[in-house]
Coordinates of C-alpha atoms and ligand atoms in Angstrom, one line a residue:
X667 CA 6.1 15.2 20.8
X668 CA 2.7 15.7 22.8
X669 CA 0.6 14.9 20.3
X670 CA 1.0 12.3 17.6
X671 CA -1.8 11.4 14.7
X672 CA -3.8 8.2 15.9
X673 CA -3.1 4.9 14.7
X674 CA -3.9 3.8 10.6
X675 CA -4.9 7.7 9.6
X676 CA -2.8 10.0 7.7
X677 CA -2.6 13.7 6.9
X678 CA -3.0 14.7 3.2
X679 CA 0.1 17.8 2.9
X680 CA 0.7 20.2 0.1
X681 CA 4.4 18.5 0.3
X682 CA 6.0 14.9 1.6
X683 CA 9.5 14.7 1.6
X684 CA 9.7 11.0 1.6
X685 CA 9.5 9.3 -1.9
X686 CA 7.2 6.8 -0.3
X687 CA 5.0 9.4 1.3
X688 CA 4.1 11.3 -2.2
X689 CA 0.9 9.3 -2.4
X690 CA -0.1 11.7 0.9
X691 CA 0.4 15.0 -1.2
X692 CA -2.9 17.1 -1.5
X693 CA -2.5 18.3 -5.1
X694 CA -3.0 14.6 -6.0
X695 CA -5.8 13.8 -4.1
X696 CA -7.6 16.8 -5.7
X697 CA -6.6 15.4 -9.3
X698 CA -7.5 12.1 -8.7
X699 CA -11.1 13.2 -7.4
X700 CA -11.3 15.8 -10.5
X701 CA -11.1 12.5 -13.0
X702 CA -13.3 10.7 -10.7
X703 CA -16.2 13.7 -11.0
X704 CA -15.5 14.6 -14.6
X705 CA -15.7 10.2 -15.4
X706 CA -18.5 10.3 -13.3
X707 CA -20.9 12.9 -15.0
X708 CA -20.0 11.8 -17.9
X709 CA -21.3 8.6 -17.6
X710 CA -24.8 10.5 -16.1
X711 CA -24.2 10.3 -12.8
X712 CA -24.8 13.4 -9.9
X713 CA -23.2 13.8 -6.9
X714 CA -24.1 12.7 -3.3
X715 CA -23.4 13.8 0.3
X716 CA -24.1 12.0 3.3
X717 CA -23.5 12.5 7.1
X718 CA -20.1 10.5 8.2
X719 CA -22.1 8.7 10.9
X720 CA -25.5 6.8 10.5
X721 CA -27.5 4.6 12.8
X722 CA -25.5 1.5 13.3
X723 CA -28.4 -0.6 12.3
X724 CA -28.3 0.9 8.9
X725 CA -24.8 -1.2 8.3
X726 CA -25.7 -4.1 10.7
X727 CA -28.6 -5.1 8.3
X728 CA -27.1 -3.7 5.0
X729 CA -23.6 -5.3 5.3
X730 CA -24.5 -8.1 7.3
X731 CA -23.5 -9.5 11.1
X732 CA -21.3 -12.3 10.2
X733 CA -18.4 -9.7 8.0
X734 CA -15.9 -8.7 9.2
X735 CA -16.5 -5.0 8.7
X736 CA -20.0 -5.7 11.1
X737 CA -18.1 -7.6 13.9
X738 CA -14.9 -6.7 13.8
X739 CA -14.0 -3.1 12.2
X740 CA -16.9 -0.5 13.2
X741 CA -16.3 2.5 14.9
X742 CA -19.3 2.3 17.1
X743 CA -20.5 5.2 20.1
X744 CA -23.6 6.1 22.0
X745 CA -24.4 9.9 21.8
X746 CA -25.8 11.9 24.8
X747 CA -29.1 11.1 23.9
X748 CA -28.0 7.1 24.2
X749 CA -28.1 6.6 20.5
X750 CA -26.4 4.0 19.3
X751 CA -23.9 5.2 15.9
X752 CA -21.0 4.5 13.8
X753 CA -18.7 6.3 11.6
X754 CA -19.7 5.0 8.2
X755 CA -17.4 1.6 7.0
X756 CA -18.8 2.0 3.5
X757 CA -20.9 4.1 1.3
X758 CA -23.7 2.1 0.1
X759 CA -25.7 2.0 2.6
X760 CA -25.6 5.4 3.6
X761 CA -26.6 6.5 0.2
X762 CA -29.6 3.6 0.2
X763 CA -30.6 4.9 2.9
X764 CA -31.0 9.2 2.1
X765 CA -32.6 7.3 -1.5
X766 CA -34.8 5.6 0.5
X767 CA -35.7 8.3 2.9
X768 CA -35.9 10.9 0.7
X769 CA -37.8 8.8 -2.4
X770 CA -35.4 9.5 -4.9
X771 CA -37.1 6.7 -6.8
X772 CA -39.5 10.0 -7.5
X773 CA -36.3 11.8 -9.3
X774 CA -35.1 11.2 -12.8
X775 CA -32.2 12.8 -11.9
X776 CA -31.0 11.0 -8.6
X777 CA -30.9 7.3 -9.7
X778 CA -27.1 7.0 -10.7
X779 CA -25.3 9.0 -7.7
X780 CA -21.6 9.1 -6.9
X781 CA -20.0 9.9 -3.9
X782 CA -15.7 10.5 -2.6
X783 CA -16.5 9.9 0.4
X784 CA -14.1 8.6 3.8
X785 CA -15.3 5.5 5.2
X786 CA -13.7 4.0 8.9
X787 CA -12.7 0.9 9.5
X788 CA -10.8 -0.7 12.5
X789 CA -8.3 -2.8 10.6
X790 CA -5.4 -4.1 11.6
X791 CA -2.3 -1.9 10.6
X792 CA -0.8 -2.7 6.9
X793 CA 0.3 -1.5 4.0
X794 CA -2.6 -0.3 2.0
X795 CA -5.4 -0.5 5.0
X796 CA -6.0 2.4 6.8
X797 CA -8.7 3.3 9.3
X798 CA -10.1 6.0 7.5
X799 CA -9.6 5.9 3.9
X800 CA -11.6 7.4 1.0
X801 CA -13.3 6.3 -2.0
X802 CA -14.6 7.2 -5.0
X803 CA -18.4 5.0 -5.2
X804 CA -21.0 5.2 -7.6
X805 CA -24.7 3.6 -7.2
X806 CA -26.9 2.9 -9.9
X807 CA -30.4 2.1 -9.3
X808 CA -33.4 1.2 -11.4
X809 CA -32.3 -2.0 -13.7
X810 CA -32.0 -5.3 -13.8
X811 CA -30.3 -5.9 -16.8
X812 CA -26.6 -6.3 -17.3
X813 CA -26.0 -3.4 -19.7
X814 CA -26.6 -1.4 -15.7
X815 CA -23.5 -3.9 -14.3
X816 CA -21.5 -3.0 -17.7
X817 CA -22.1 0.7 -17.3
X818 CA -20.6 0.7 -14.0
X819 CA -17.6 -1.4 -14.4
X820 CA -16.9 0.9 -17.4
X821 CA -17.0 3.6 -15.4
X822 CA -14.5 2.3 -13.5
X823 CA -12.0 0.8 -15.7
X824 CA -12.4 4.4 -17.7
X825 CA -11.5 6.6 -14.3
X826 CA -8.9 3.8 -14.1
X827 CA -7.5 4.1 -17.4
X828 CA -8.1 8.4 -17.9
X829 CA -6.1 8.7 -14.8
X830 CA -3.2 6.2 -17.0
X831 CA -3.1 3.3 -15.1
X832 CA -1.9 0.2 -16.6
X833 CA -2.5 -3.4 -16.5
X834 CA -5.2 -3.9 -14.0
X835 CA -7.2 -6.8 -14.3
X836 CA -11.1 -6.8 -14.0
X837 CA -11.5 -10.0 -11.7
X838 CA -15.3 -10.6 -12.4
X839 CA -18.1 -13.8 -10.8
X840 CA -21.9 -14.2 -10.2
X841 CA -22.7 -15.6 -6.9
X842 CA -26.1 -15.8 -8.2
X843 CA -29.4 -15.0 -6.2
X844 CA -29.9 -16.1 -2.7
X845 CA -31.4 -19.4 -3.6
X846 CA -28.7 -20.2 -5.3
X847 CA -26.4 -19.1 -2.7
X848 CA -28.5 -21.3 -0.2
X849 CA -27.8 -24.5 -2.0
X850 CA -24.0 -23.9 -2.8
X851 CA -23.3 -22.9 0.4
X852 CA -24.6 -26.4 1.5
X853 CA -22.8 -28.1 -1.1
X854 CA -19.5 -26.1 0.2
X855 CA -20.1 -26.9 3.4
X856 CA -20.1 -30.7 2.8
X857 CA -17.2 -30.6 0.6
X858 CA -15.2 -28.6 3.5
X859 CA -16.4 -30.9 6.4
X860 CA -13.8 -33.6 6.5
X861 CA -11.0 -31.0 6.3
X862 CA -13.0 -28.8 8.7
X863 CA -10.1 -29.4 11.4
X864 CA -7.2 -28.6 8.7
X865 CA -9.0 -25.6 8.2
X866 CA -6.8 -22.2 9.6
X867 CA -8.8 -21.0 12.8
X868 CA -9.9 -17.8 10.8
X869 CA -11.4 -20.5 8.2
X870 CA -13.0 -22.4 11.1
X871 CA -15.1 -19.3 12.9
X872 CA -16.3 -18.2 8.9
X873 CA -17.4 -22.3 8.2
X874 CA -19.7 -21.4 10.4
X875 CA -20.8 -17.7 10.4
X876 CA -20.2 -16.9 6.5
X877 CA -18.5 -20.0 4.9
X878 CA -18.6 -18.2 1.6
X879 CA -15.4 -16.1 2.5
X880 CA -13.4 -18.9 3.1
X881 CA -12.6 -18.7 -0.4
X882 CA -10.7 -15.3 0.7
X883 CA -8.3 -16.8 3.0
X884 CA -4.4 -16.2 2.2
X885 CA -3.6 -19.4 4.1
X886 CA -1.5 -22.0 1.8
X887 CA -3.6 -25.0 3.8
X888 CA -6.6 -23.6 3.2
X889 CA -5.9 -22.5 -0.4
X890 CA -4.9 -26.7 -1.2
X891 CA -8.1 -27.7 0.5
X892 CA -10.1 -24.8 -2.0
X893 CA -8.3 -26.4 -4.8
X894 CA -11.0 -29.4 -5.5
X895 CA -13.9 -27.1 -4.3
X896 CA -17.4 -26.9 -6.0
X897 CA -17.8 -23.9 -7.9
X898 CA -20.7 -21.5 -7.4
X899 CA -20.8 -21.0 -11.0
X900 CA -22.0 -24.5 -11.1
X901 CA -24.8 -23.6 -8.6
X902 CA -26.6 -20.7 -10.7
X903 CA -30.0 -21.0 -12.0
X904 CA -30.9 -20.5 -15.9
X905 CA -31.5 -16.8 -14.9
X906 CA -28.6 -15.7 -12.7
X907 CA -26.3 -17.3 -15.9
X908 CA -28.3 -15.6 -18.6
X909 CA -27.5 -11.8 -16.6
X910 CA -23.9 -13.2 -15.9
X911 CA -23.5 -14.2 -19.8
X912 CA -24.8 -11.0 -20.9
X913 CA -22.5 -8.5 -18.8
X914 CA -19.5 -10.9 -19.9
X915 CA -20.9 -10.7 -23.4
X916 CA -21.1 -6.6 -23.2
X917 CA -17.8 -6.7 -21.9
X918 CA -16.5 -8.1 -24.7
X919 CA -18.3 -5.7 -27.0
X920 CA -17.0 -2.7 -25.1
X921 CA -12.9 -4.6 -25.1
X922 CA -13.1 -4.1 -21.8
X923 CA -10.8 -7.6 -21.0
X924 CA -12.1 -9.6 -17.7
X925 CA -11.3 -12.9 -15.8
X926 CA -13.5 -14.8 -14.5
X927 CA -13.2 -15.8 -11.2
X928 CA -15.4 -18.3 -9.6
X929 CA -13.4 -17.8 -6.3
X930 CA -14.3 -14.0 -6.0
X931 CA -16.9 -13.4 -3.2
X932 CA -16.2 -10.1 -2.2
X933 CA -16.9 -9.0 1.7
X934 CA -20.4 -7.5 2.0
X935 CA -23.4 -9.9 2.2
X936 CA -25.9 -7.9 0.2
X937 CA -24.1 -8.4 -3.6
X938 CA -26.2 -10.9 -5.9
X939 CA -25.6 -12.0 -9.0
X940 CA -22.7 -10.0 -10.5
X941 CA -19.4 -8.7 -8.7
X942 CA -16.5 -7.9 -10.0
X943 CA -13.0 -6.7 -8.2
X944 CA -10.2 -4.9 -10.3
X945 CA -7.0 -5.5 -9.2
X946 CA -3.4 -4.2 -9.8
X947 CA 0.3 -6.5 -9.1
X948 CA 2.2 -2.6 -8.8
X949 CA 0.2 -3.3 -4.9
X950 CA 1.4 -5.4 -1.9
X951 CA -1.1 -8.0 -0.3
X952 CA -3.7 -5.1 -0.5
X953 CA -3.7 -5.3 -4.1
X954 CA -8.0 -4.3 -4.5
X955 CA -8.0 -0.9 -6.3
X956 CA -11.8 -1.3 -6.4
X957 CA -14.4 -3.6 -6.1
X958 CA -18.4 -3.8 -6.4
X959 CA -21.6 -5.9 -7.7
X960 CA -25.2 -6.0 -7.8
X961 CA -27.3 -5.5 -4.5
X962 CA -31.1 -6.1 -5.8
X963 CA -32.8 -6.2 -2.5
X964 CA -31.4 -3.7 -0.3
X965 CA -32.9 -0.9 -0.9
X966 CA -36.5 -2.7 -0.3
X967 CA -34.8 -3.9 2.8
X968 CA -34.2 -0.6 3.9
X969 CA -37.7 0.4 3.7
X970 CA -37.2 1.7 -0.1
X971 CA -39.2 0.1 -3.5
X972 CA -37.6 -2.8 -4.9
X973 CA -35.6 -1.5 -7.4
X974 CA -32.2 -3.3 -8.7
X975 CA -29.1 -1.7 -8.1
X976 CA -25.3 -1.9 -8.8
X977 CA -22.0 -0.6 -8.2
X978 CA -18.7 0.2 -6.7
X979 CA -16.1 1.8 -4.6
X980 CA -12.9 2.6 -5.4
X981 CA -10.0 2.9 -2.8
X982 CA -8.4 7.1 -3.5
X983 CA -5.3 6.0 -1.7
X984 CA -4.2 2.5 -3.2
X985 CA -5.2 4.4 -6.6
X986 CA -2.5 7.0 -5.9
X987 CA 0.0 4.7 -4.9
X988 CA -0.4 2.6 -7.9
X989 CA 0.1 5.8 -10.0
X990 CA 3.4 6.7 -8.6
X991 CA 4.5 3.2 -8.7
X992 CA 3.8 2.9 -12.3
X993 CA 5.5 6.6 -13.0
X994 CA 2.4 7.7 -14.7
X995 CA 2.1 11.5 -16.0
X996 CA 1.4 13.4 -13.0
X997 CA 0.2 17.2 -12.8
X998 CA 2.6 19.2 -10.9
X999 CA 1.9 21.3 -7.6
X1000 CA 0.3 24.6 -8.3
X1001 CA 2.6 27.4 -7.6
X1002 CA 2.9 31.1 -8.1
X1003 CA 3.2 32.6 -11.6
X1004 CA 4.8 35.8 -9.8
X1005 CA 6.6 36.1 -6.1
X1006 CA 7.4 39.6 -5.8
X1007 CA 9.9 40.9 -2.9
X1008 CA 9.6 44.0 -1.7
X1009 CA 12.3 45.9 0.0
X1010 CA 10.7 48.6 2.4
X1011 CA 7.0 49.8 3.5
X1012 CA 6.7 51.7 0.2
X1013 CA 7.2 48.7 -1.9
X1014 CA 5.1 46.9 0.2
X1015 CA 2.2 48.9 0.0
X1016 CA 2.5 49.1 -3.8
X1017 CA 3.0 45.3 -3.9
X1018 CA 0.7 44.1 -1.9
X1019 CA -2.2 46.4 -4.2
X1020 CA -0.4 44.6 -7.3
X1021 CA -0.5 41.0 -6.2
X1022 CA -4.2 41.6 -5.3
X1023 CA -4.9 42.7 -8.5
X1024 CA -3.1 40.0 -10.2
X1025 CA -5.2 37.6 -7.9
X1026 CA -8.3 39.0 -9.0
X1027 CA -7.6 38.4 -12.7
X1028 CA -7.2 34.7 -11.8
X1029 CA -3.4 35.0 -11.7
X1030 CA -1.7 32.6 -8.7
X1031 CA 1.1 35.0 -7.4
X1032 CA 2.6 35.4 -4.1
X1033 CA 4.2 38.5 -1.9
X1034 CA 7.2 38.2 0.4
X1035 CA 5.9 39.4 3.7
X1036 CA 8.6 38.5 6.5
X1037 CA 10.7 41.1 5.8
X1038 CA 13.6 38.6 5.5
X1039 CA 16.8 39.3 3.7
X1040 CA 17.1 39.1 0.0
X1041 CA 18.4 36.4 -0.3
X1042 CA 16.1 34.5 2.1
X1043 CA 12.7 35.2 0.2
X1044 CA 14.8 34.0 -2.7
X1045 CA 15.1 30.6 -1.4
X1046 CA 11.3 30.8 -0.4
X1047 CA 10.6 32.0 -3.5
X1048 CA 12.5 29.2 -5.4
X1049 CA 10.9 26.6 -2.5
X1050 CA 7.2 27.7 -4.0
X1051 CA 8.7 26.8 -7.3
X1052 CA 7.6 30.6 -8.4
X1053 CA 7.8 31.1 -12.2
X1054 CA 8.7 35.0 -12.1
X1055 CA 10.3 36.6 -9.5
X1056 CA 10.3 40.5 -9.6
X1057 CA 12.2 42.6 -6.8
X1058 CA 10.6 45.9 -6.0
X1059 CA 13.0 48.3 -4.2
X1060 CA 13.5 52.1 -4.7
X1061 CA 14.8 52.2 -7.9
X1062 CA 11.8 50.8 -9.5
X1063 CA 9.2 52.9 -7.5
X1064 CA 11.3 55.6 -8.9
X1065 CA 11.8 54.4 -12.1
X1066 CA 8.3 52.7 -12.6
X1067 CA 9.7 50.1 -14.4
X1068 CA 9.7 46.4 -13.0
X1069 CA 12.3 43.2 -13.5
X1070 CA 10.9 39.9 -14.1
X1071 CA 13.3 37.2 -13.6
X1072 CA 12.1 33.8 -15.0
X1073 CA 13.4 31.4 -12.2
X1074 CA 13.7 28.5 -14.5
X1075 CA 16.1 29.7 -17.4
X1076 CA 17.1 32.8 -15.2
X1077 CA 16.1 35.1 -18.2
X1078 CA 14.6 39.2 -17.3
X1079 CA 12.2 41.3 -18.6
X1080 CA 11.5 44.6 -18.2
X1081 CA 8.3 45.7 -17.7
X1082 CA 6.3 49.0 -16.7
X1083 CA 3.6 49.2 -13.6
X1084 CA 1.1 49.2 -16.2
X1085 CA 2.3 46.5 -18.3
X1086 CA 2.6 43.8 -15.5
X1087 CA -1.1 45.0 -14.4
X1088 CA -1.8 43.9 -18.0
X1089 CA -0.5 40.6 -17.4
X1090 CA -1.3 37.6 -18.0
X1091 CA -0.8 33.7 -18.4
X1092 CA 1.6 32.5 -21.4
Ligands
HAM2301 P1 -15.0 -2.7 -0.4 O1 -14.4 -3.7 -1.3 O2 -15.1 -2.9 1.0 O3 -16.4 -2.3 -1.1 O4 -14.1 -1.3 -0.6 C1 -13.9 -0.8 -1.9 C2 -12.5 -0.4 -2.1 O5 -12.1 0.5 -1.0 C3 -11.4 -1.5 -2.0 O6 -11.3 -2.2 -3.3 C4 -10.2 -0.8 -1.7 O7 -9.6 -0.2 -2.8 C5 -10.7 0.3 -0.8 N1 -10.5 0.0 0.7 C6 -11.3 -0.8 1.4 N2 -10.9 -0.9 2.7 C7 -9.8 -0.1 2.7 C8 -8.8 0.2 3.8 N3 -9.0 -0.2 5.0 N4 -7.8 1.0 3.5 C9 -7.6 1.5 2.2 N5 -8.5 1.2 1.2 C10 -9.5 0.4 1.4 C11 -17.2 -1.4 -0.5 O8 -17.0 -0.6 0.4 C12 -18.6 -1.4 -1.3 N6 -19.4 -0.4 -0.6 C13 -18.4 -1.0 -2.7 C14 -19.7 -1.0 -3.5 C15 -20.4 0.1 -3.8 N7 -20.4 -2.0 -3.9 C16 -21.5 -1.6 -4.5 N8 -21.5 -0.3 -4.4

């Protein structure tokens, strides 16, 4: 073939063939993003839009140098006027920065936003990582106390659960404020030292750059030397705890179950104090269906007021994969209520005027138009997974009377021209 889709994108198809394709099929995506809207405005929050490429600066300084997603994954171009850009790796710093730009502080209305968005990230091929891939995000701005981080991870273990999900686990940690990250990091740092040279090489570069991600390496060596490692919830000061307390004890009073895990650091360098990851086992290696935390501080970084802020993005294609793994109820295709055949110009004429005025009425139908034999547009018509299919030849232009044949049970009905005008939806 010429031309071939580049490497770690996908199409989204009204049909896969391939079982282990399904996840691609359009008709979910648009499902899965209805739930996340309908969760979304329930919970008070309105919708956001941003441009798919932003100054690079905007993530340098929001996500930080030393991630990965900085140095490693950006999709990063000069424009003809020698601007320096990048296709957007996440969403919240795009949406800090229209808040910020645009004062939204000034606007009851725009301080919980949500956003399905596709981010780009140069990642290495797998199962579950894709270059572009699409989340569902929300950002809520404007409080610093923990019933804003309980909002948010109930919004997202609802959208979870409405969409039937089961057994995810809410992975949950404070990493405290930056002071407190300051002196655990030290501590860390000493306690790693004498194994520095056991460390795996990826485990090396981050002792030095971010040593706090070191806790997300999959290496069996490194994981043995993590074993005896301080904890950073031993590092937190009287205030970080009291917030991290109160979100675990609002949890509790919502049932939403958690686990607390101290080793959860999460990959962006603007979270403080709470983050939390939710995870499902029906997953490979990539098993993060969603992840977020508390970023007080980056909106005043990015030239905005200093108000506290929390939230999270959700990954649209591991959630579709985990839904067809776990068999949960899924909405079927839509397809035509009616496909009408018809046999000669006449018919088509007379059709085609029908079908439009089925459409009109908010009826999904479909004409044959290829001209093909009969039994041809039958298969297309059975392919479309038609309900009714109604052959219009001669005899019924003559007779005025119409057959529909229900596909499924293979039952008919007669009906006049006037009657199937009438029609509508049982
Ligand atoms: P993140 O953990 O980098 O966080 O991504 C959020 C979710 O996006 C992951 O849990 C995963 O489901 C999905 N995801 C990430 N990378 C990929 C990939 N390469 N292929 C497929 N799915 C992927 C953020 O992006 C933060 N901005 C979330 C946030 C919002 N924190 C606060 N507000």
């Amino acid at each position: 073939m010429e031309y071939q889709i580049a490497k770690g994108v996908f199409d989204i198809l009204p049909e896969e063939n391939d079982p282990s394709d399904k996840w691609r099929e359009s008709h979910l995506w648009r499902y899965v993003e209805n739930i996340a809207q309908k969760t979304a405005e329930d919970f008070g929050f309105k919708e956001i839009r941003t441009p798919i490429f932003e100054r690079t600066e905007l993530f340098t300084r929001s996500v930080g140098e030393g991630t990965d997603i900085i140095s490693k994954e950006m999709y990063t171009f000069k424009d003809k006027g020698d601007r320096l850009l990048s296709l957007r790796p996440e969403g919240t710093a795009s949406v800090m920065r229209a808040f910020a730009e645009k004062k939204l502080h000034t606007k009851a209305s725009c301080h919980k936003l949500f956003y399905l968005f596709s981010m780009f990230r140069y990642e290495r091929q797998q199962a579950g990582r894709y270059r572009q891939h699409h989340q569902f995000g929300v950002e809520a701005l404007g409080h610093e106390s923990s019933f804003q981080d309980v909002e948010v991870i109930h919004l997202l273990v609802s959208f979870l659960a409405r969409l039937g999900i089961k057994d995810f686990v809410l992975k949950i940690n404070s990493i405290g404020d930056k002071e407190c990250r300051d002196n655990y990091r030290i501590a860390f740092k000493n306690y790693l030292h004498p194994f520095f040279k056991d460390l795996s090489e990826d485990s090396q570069i981050r002792f030095e750059i971010n040593p706090l991600r070191i806790w997300d390496s999959k290496n069996e060596k490194d994981q043995q030397i993590l074993e005896k490692a301080p904890s950073i919830l031993d590092y937190l000061d009287v205030s970080s705890q009291k917030h991290f307390q109160g979100v675990l004890s609002l949890l509790s009073d919502l049932n939403i179950s958690y686990v607390v895990d101290p080793k959860l650091v999460r990959g962006l360098d603007y979270y403080n104090k709470t983050v939390f990851e939710v995870t499902s086992s029906a997953l490979g290696a990539q098993n993060s269906l969603g992840g977020g935390g508390r970023y007080d501080g980056l909106l005043k970084k990015l030239g905005g007021p200093d108000l506290p802020s929390c939230g999270f993005g959700a990954g649209i294609e591991r959630i579709i994969q985990t839904m067809l793994a776990q068999n949960v109820n899924l909405p079927c295709p839509p397809f035509p209520q009616i496909f009408l055949i018809p046999l000669g110009d006449i018919a088509e004429n007379r059709g085609f005027k029908i079908i439009s005025d089925l459409r009109q009425k908010g009826i999904p139908c479909e004409i044959d138009l290829s001209r093909k034999k009969l039994r041809n547009a039958l298969r297309t018509a059975h392919e479309l997974k038609a309900r009714f299919v109604i052959i219009l030849g001669e005899e019924e232009l003559q007779s005025g009377t119409l057959e529909l044949k229900e596909m499924a049970t293979g039952q008919t009905k007669k009906m006049s021209f006037e009657d199937l005008e009438k029609w509508h939806i049982s």
